[in-house]
Every structure is written in structure tokens, then in C-alpha cells.
PDB file of C-alpha atoms in Angstrom:
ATOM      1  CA  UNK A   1      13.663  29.296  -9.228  1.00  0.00           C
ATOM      2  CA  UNK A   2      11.330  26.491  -7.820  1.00  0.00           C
ATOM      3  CA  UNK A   3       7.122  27.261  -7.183  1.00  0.00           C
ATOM      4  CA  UNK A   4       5.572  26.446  -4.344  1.00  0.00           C
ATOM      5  CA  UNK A   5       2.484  25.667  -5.807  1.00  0.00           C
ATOM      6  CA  UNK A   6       1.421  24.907  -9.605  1.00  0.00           C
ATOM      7  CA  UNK A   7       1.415  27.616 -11.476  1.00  0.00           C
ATOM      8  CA  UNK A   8      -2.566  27.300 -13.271  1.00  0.00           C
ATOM      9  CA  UNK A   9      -4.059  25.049 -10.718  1.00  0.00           C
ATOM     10  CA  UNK A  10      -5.344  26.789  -7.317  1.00  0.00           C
ATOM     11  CA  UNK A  11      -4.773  25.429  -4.124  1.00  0.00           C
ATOM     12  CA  UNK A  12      -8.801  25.385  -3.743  1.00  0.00           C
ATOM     13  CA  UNK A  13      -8.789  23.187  -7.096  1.00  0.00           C
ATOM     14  CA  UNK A  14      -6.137  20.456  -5.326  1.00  0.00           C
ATOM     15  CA  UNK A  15      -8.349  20.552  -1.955  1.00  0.00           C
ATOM     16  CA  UNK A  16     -11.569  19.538  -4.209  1.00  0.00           C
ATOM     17  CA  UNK A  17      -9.460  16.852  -5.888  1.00  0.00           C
ATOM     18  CA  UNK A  18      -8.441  15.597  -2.636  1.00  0.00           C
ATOM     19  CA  UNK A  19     -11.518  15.899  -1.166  1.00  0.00           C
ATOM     20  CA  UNK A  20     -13.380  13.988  -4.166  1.00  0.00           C
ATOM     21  CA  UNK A  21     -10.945  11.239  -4.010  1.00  0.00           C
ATOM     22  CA  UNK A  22     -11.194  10.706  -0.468  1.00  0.00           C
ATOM     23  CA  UNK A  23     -14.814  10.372  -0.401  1.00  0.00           C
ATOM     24  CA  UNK A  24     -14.680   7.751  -3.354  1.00  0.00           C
ATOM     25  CA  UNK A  25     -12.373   5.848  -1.821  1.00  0.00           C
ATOM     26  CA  UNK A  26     -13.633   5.894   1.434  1.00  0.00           C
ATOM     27  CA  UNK A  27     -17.735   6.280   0.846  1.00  0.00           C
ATOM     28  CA  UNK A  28     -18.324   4.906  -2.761  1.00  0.00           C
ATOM     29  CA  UNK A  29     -16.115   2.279  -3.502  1.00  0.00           C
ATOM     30  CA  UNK A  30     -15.551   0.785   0.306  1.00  0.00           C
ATOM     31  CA  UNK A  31     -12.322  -1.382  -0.033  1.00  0.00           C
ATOM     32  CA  UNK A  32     -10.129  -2.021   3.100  1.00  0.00           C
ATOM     33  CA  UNK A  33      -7.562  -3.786   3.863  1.00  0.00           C
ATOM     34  CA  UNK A  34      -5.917  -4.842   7.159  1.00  0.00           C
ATOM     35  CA  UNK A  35      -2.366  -4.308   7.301  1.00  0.00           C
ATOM     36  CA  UNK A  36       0.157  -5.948   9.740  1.00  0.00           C
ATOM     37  CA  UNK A  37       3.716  -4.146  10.481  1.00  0.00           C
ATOM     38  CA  UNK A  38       6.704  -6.131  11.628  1.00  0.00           C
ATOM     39  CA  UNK A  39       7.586  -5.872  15.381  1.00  0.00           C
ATOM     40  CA  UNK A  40      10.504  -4.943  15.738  1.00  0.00           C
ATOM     41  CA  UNK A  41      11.242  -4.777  19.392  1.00  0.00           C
ATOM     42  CA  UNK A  42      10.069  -8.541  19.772  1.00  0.00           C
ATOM     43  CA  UNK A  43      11.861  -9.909  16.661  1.00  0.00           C
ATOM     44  CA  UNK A  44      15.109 -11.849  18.211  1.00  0.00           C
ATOM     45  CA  UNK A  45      18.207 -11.660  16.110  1.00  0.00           C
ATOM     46  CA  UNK A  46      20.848 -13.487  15.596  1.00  0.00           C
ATOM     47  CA  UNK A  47      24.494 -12.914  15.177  1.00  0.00           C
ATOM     48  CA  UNK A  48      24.288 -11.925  11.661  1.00  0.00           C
ATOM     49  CA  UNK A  49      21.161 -10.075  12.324  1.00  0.00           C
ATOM     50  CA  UNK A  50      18.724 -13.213  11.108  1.00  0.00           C
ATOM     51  CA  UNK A  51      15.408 -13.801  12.332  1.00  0.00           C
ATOM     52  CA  UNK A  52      14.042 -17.277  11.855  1.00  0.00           C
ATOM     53  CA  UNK A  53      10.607 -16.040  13.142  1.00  0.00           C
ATOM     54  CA  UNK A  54       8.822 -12.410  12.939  1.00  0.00           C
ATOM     55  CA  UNK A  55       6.153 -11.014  15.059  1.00  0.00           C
ATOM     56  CA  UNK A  56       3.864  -8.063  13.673  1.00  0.00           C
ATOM     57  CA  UNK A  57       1.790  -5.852  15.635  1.00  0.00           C
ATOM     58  CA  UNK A  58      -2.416  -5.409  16.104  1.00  0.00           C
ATOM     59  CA  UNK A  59      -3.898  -4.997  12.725  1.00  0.00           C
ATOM     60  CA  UNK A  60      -4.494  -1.360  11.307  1.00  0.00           C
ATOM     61  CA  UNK A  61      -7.634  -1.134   8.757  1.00  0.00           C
ATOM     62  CA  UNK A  62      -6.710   1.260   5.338  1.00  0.00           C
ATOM     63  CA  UNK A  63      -9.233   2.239   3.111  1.00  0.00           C
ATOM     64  CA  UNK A  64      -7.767   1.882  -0.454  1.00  0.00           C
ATOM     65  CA  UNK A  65      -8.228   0.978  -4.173  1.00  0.00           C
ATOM     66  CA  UNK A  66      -7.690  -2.588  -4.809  1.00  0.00           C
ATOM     67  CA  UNK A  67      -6.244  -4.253  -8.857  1.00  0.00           C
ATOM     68  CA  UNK A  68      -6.162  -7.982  -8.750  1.00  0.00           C
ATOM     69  CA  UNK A  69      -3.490  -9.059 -10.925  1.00  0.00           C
ATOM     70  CA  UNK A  70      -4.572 -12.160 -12.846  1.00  0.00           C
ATOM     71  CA  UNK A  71      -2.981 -15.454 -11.269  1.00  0.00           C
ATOM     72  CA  UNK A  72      -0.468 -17.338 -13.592  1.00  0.00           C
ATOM     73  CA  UNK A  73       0.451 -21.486 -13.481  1.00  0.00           C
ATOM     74  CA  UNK A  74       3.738 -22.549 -12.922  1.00  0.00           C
ATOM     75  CA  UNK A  75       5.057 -25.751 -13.490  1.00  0.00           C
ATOM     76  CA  UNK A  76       8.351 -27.303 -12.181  1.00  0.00           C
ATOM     77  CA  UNK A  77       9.162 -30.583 -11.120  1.00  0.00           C
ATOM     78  CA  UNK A  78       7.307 -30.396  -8.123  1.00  0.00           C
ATOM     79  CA  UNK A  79       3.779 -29.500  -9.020  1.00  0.00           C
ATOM     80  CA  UNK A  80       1.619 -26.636 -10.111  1.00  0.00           C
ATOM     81  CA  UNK A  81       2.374 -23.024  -8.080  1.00  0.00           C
ATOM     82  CA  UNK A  82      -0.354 -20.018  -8.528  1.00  0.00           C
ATOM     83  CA  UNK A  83       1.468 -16.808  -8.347  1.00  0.00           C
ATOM     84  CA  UNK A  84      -0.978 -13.937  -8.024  1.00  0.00           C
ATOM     85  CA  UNK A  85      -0.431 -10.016  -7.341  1.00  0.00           C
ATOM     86  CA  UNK A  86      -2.634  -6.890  -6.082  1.00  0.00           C
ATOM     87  CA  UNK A  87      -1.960  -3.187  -6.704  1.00  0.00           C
ATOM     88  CA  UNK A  88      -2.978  -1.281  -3.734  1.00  0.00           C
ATOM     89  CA  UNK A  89      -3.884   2.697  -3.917  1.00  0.00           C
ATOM     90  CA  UNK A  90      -3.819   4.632  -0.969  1.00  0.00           C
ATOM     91  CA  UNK A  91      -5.148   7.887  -0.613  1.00  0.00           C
ATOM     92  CA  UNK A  92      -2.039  10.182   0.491  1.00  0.00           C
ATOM     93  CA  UNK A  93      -3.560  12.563   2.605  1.00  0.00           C
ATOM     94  CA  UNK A  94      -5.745   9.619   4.449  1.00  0.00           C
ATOM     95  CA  UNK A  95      -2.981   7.641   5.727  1.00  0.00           C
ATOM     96  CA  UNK A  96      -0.224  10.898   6.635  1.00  0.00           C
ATOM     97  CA  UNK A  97      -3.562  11.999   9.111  1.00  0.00           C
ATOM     98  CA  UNK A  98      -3.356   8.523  10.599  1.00  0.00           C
ATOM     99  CA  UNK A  99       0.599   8.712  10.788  1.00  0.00           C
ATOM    100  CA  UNK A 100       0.923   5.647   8.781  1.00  0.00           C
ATOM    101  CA  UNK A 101       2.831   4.636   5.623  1.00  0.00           C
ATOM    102  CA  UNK A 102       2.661   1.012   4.061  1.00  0.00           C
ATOM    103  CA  UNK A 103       6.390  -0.075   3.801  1.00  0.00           C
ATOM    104  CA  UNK A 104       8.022  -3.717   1.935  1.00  0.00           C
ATOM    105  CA  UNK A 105       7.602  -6.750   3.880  1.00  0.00           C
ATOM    106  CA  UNK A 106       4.267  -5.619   5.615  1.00  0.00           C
ATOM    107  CA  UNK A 107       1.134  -8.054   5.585  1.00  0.00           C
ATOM    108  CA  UNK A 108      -2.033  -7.522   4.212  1.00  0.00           C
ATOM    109  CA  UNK A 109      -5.127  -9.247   4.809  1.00  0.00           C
ATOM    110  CA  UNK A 110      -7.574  -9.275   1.751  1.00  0.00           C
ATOM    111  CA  UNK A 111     -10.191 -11.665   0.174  1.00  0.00           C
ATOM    112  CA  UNK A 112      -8.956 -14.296   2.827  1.00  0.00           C
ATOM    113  CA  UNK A 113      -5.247 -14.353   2.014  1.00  0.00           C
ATOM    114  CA  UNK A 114      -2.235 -12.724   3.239  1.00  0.00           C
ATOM    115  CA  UNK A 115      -0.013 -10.363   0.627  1.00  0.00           C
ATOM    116  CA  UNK A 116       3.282  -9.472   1.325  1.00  0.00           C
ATOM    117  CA  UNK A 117       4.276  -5.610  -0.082  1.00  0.00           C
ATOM    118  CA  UNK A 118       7.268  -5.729  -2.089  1.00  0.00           C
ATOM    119  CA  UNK A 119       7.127  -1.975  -2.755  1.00  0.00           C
ATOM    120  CA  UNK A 120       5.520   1.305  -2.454  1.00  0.00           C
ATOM    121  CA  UNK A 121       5.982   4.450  -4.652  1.00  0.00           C
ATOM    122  CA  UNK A 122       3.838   7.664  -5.505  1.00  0.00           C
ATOM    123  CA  UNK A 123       3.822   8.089  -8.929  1.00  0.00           C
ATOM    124  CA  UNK A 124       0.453  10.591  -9.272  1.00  0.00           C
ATOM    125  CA  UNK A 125       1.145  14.228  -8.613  1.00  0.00           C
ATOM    126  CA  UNK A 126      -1.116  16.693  -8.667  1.00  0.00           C
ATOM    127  CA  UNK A 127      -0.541  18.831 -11.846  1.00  0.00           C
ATOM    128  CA  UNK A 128       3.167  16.940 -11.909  1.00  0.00           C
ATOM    129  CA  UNK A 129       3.997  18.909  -9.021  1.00  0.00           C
ATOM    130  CA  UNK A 130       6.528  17.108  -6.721  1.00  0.00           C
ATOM    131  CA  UNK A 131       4.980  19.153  -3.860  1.00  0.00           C
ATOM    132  CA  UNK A 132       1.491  17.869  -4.625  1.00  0.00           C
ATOM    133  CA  UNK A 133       1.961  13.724  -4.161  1.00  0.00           C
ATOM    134  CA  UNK A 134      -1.522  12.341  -3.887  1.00  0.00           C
ATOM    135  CA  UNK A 135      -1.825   8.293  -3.655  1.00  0.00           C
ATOM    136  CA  UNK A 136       0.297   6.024  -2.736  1.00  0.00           C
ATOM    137  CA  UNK A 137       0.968   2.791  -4.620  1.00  0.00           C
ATOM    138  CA  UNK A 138       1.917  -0.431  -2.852  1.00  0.00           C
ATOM    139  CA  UNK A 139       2.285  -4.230  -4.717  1.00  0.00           C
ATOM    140  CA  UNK A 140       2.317  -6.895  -3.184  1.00  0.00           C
ATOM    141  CA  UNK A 141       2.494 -10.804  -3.731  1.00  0.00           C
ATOM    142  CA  UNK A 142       0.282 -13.453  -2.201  1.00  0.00           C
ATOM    143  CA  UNK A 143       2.203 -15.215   0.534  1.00  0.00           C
ATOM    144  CA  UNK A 144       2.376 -18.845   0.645  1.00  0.00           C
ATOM    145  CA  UNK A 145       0.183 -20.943   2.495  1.00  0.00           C
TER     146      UNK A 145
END
């Protein structure tokens, strides 16, 4: 038999730790990023469903914890590359108000560069309650110039 709730942590205890994070995210720590979804309407295809260019829509602005990933050197034959990645944390309940979700291959616009997402996931549960997801987690990579 499944709960609906966890069993030892009240529902007022998960709307103060909801509430709390909110307000950090959003009032205390300040972070945003700008975050550009694919167009899909305007995107032509090709015959094997290709698109040699994409169009995204008008920017939207997500408040969010930001971890810069330290960059790392490559070498190859043809030069130096800096690969560099951010961790992104989204606060759950912010972004299903504004009926959006972060999803792979979106842009983001931070620190003066663009990031593509590879992936999102929500690993943090409230009391490990699967009914209780509360951030979201998206990585992406920096996109080259």
C-alpha cells in the first residue's frame, strides 16, 4: 500500500521547505538565467527529418542555483579546446507555476556565453518521497563560439 504523503514529515513542514528555498533562490542568492527553447514550427526539415539551421523562441528569465564546473585543456592536432560545464538548480515549484520545464538541447545565456542542456533530472525529494520532487537539475555544456 503506497502513502500519499511522508509518513513523519507534515505537509506544513514541506510548504516551509519550499517556501525557504524559494525565497533563497529567488531573494538571497539572485542568479538567473535566460533560457532559449527550440522553435519548432519554424525549424524546416528535411527528408530525413534534418535541420541544418534552428530557430528558438523570445528568451524566458529562470531564477536558479548556478555550479561552474572547472574548465579543462584539450589538446589535439589542431590547437588548444576549453571544455567547461554548469550545473543548474531549479526550484520545482517555481518553474511548474510558470508552466515551464528546461528540456536537452535548450540555450542558456549566462556570464556572456551560451550553454547547451544535455540533461535534466530531479534527484532531491522531499523526505525521499517520489510524490514530493523539489528542484530540478539541468547540465549543460558551453557551446562553441
Amino acid at each position: 500500500m503506497s502513502q500519499t504523503k511522508p509518513f513523519f514529515v507534515p505537509q506544513k513542514e514541506i510548504n516551509l521547505i519550499d517556501s525557504m528555498n524559494e525565497e533563497l533562490i529567488d531573494e538571497v542568492v539572485g542568479q538567473s538565467v535566460d533560457i532559449y527553447k527550440v522553435n519548432i514550427d519554424n525549424t524546416d526539415e528535411n527528408i530525413y527529418g534534418e535541420s541544418s539551421t534552428k530557430y528558438y523562441d523570445k528568451g524566458f528569465r529562470v531564477n536558479c542555483l548556478i555550479n561552474f564546473i572547472e574548465p579543462t585543456m584539450d589538446q589535439d592536432d589542431f590547437g588548444a579546446d576549453l571544455n567547461t560545464s554548469i550545473e543548474m538548480y531549479f526550484h520545482r515549484n517555481s518553474l511548474s507555476e510558470a508552466n515551464f520545464y528546461p528540456e536537452i538541447g535548450d540555450i542558456v545565456d549566462w556570464n556572456d556565453f551560451y550553454w547547451e542542456i544535455n540533461g535534466t533530472t530531479e534527484p532531491q525529494l522531499i523526505a525521499g518521497h517520489q510524490n514530493f520532487k523539489h528542484q530540478i537539475k539541468a547540465t549543460a555544456h558551453r557551446m562553441r563560439i
